[in-house]
Short mmCIF file of C-alpha atoms and ligand atoms in Angstrom, two decimals:
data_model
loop_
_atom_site.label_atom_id
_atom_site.label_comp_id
_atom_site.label_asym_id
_atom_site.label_seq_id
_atom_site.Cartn_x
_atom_site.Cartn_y
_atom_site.Cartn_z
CA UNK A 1 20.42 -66.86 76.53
CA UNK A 2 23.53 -65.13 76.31
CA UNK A 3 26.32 -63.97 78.72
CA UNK A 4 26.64 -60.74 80.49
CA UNK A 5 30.19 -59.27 81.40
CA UNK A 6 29.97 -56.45 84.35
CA UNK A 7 32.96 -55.16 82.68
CA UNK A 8 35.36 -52.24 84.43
CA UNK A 9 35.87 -48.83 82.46
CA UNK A 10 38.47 -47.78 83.99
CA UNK A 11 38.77 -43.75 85.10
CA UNK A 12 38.88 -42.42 81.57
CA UNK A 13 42.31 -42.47 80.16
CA UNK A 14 40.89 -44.92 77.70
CA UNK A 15 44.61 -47.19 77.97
CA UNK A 16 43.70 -47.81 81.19
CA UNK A 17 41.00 -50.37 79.90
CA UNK A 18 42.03 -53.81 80.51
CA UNK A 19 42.67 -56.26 77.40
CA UNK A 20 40.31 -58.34 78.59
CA UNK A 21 37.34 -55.58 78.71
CA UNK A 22 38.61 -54.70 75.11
CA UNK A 23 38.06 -58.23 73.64
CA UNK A 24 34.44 -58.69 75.06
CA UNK A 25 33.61 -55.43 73.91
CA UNK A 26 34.73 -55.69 70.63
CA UNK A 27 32.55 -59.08 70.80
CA UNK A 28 29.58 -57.62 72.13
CA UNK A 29 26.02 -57.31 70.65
CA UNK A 30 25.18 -54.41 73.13
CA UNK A 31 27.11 -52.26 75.31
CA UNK A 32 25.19 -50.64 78.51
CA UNK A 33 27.05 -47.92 79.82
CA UNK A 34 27.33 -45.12 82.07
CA UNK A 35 28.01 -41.64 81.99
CA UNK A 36 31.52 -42.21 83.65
CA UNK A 37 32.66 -44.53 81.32
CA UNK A 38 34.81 -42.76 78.66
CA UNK A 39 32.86 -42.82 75.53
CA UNK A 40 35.51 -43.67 73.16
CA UNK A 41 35.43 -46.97 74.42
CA UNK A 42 32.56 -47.56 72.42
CA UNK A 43 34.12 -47.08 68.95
CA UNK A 44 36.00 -50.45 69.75
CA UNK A 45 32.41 -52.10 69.19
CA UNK A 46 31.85 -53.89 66.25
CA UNK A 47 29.23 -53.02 63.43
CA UNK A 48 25.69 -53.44 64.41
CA UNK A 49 26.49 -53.50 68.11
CA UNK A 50 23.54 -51.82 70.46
CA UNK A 51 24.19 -49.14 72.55
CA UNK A 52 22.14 -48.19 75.37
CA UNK A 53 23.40 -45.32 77.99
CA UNK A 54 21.75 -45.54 81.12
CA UNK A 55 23.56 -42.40 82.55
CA UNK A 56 24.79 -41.59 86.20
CA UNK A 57 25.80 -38.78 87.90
CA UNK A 58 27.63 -38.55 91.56
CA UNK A 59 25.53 -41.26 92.75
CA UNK A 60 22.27 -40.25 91.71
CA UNK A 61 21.04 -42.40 89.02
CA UNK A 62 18.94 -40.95 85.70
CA UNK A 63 17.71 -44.09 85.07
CA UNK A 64 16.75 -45.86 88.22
CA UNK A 65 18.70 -48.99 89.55
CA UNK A 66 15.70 -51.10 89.68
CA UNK A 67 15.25 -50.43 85.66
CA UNK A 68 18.81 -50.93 84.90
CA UNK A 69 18.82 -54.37 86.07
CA UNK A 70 15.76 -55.38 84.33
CA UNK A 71 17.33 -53.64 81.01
CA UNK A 72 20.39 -55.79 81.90
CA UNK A 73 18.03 -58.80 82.11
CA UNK A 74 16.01 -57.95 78.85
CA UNK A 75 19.10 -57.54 76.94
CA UNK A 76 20.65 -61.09 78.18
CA UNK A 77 17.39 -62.78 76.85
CA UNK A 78 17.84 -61.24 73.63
CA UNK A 79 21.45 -61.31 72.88
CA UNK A 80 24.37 -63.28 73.56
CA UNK A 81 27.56 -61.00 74.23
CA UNK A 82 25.87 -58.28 76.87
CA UNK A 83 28.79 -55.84 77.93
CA UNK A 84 27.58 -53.89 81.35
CA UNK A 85 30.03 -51.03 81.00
CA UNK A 86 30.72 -49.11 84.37
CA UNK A 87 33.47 -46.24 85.00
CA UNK A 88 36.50 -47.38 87.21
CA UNK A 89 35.47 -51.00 88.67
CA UNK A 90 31.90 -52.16 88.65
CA UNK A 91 32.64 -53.61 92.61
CA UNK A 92 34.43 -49.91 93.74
CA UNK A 93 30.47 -47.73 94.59
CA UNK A 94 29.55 -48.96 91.05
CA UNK A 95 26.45 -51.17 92.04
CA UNK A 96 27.74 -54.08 90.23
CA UNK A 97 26.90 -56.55 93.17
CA UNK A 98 22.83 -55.51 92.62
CA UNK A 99 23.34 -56.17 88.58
CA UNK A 100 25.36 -59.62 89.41
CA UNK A 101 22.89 -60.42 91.94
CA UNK A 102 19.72 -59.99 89.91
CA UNK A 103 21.18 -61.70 87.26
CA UNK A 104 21.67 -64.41 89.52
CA UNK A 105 18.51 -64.76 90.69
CA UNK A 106 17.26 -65.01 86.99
CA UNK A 107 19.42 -67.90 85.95
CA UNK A 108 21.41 -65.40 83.57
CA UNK A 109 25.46 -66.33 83.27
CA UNK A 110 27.67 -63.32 84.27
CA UNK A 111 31.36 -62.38 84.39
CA UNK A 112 32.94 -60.12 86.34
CA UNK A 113 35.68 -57.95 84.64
CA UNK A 114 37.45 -55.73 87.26
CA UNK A 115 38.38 -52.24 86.14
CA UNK A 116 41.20 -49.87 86.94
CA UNK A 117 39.33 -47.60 89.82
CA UNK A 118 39.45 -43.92 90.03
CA UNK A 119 39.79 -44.18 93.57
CA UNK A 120 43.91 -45.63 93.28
CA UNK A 121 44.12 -44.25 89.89
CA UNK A 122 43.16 -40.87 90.06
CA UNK A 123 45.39 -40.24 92.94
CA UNK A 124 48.62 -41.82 91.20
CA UNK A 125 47.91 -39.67 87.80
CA UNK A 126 48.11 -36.53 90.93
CA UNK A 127 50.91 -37.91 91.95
CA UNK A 128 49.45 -39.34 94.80
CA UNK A 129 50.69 -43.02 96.37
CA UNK A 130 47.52 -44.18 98.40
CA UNK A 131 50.35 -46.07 100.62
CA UNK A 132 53.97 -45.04 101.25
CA UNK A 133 56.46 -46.18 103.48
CA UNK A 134 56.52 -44.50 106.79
CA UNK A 135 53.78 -42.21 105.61
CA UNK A 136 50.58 -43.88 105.04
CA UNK A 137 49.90 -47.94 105.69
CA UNK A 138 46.83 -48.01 104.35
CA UNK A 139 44.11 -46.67 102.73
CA UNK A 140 40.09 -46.78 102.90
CA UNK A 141 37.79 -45.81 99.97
CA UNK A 142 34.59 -43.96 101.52
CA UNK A 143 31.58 -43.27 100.29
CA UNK A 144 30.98 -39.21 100.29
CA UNK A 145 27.60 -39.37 99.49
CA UNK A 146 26.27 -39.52 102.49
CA UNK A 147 25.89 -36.38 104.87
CA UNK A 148 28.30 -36.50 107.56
CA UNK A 149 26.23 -34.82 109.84
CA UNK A 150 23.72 -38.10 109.69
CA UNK A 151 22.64 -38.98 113.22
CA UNK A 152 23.02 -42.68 112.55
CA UNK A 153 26.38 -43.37 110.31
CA UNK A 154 27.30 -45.90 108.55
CA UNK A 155 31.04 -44.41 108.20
CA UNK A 156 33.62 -45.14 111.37
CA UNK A 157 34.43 -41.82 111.56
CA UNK A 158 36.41 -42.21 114.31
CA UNK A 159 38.27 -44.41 112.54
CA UNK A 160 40.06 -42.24 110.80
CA UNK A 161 42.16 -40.40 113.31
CA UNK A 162 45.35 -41.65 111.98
CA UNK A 163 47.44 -40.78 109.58
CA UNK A 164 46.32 -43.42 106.97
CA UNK A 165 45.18 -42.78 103.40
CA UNK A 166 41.25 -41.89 103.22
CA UNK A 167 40.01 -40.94 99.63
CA UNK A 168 35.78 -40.24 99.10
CA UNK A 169 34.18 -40.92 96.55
CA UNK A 170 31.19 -39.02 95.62
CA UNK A 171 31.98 -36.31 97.81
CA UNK A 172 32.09 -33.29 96.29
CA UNK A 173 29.37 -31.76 97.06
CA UNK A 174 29.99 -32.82 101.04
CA UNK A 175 33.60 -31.05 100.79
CA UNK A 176 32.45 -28.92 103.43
CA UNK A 177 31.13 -30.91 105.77
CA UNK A 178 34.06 -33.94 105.15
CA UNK A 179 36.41 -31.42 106.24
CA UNK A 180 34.86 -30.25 109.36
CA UNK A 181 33.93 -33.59 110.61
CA UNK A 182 37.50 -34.77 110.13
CA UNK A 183 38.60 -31.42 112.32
CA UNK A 184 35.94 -32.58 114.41
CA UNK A 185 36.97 -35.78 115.52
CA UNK A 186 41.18 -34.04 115.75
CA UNK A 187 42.70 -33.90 112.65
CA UNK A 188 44.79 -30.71 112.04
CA UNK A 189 43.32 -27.27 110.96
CA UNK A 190 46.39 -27.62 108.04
CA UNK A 191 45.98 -31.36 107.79
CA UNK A 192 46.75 -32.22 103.67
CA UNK A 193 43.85 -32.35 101.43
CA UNK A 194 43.94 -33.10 97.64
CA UNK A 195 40.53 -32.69 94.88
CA UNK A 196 41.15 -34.49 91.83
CA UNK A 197 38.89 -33.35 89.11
CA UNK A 198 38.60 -35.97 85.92
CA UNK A 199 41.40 -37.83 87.00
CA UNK A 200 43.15 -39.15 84.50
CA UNK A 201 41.80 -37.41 81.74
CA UNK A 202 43.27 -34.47 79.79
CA UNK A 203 41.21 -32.35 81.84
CA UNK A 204 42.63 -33.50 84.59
CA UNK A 205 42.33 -30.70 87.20
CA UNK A 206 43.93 -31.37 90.84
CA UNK A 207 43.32 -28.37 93.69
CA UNK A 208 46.00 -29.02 97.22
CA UNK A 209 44.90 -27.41 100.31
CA UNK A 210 44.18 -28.11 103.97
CA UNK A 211 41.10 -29.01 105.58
CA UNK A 212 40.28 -25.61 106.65
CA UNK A 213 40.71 -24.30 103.00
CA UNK A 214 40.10 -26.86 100.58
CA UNK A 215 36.35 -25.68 100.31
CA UNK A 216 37.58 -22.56 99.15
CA UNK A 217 39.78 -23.47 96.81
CA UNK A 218 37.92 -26.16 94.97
CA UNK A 219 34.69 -24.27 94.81
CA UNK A 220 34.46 -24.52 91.26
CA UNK A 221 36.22 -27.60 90.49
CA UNK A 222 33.94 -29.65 88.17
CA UNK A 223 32.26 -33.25 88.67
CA UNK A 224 33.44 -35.93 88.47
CA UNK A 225 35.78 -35.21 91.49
CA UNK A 226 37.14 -37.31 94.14
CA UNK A 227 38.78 -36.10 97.80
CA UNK A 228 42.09 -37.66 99.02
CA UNK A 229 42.84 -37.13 102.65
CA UNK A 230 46.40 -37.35 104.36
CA UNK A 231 50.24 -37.00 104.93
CA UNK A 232 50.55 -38.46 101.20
CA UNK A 233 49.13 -35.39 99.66
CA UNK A 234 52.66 -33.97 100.34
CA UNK A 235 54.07 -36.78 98.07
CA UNK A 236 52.23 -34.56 95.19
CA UNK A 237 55.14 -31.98 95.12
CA UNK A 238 57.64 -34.35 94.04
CA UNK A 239 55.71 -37.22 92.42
CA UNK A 240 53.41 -35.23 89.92
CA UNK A 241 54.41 -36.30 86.77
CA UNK A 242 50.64 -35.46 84.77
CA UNK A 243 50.13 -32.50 83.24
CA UNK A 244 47.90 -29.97 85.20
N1 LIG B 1 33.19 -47.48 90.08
C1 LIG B 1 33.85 -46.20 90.03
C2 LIG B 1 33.31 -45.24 91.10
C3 LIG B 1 31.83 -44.95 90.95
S1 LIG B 1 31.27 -43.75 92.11
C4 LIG B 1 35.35 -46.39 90.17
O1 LIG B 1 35.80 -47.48 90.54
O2 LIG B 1 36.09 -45.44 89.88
C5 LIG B 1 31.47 -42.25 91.18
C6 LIG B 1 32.54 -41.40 91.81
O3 LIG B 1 33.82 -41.85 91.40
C7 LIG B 1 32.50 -39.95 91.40
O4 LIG B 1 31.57 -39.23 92.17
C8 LIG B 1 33.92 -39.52 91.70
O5 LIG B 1 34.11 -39.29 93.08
C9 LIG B 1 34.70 -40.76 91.34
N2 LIG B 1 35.29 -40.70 89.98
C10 LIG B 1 35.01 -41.50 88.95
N3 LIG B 1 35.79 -41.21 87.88
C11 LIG B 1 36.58 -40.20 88.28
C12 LIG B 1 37.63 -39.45 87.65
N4 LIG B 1 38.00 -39.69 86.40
N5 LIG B 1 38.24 -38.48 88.38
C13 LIG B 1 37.89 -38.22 89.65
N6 LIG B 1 36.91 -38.89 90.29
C14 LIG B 1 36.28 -39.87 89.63
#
């Protein structure tokens, strides 16, 4: 029975891949990735390796969780160097806990090989310090999947009336009603807003604007896209370095 490394991406700049993900990929027998893990990563592979692509998109999974563990599992009975490939960090809304946790319960060995998440990444490639000095003392990473007009939340909304550092995840397609609920509960009509569109990527696209007309102006900003929300959006105009 052979080992299975849930193994961090990274965002997509493919030198954001940590040495260590590099060495048990170039080791590994199969690689199962996802769609937000930067394909050229998989020409480090050697000959022979598998490659099995159980895609993802915004949260909504092609193949379904429940079959992507048992692949995991089938693969681990079969092989010995089983590389679980995830975009960003397979702990940061990549499921990795339900793959680790399965495997667990099977008696299969696992590793755990954090990743470079978009959520802090994508942000600094914008120019974008989750935290700053006198500005922003800390940040939250939020799930934007889920409608914030839900009766029964699991998000603190009301948590997030200061001026800390909130960035969603899977949010695109919520932009609109992110924004109002965060006027909602007393944020600022002009409060900073920032859409980063395949951070770190040479498509990198990133869209400024306030909470009252972000929606507007990244209407056609494609997936995948994350939202960063506060006073160290403003940091952008002297701290983007990445091309645009
Ligand atoms: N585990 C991943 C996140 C998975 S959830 C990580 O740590 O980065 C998928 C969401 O991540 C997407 O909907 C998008 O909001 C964000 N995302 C992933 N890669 C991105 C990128 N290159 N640029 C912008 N957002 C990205």
């Amino acid at each position: 029975m052979g080992n299975v490394y849930l193994t961090g991406a990274g965002p997509g700049d493919i030198e954001l891949l940590t040495l260590k993900a590099a060495r048990v990929i170039k080791e590994a027998d199969v690689v199962i990735y996802d769609r937000l893990a930067n394909p050229d990563i998989l020409e480090m592979a050697k000959n022979g390796c598998e490659f099995v692509y159980v895609g993802k998109e915004d949260g909504k999974h092609i193949v379904p969780q429940d079959d992507i563990n048992e692949i995991i599992y089938q693969n681990a009975l079969k092989h010995e160097n089983v590389v679980r490939l995830k975009g960003g960090d397979p702990f940061v809304f990549g499921r990795g806990g339900e793959e680790a946790s399965y495997l667990f319960d099977r008696d299969i060995k696992f590793e755990i090989i954090p990743g470079i998440t978009s959520a802090i990444s994508g942000p600094a490639y914008a120019g974008i310090p989750v935290t700053h000095r006198g500005v922003s003392a800390s940040f939250r990473v939020v799930t934007g999947h889920e409608s914030p007009d839900k009766k029964v939340s699991q998000i603190p909304w009301d948590n997030f009336k200061t001026d800390d550092t909130i960035i969603f995840l899977m949010g695109l397609h919520n932009l609109d009603k992110i924004s109002k609920k965060l006027m909602e509960i007393g944020k600022a009509h002009d409060y900073p807003v920032a859409v980063i569109s395949k951070g770190t990527t040479k498509d990198q696209l990133v869209v400024v604007g306030t909470l009252e007309n972000i929606v507007e102006k990244a209407k056609n900003i494609p997936t995948p896209a994350l939202i960063v929300v506060g006073k160290v959006v403003e940091l952008r105009e002297q701290l983007a370095w990445f091309g645009n």
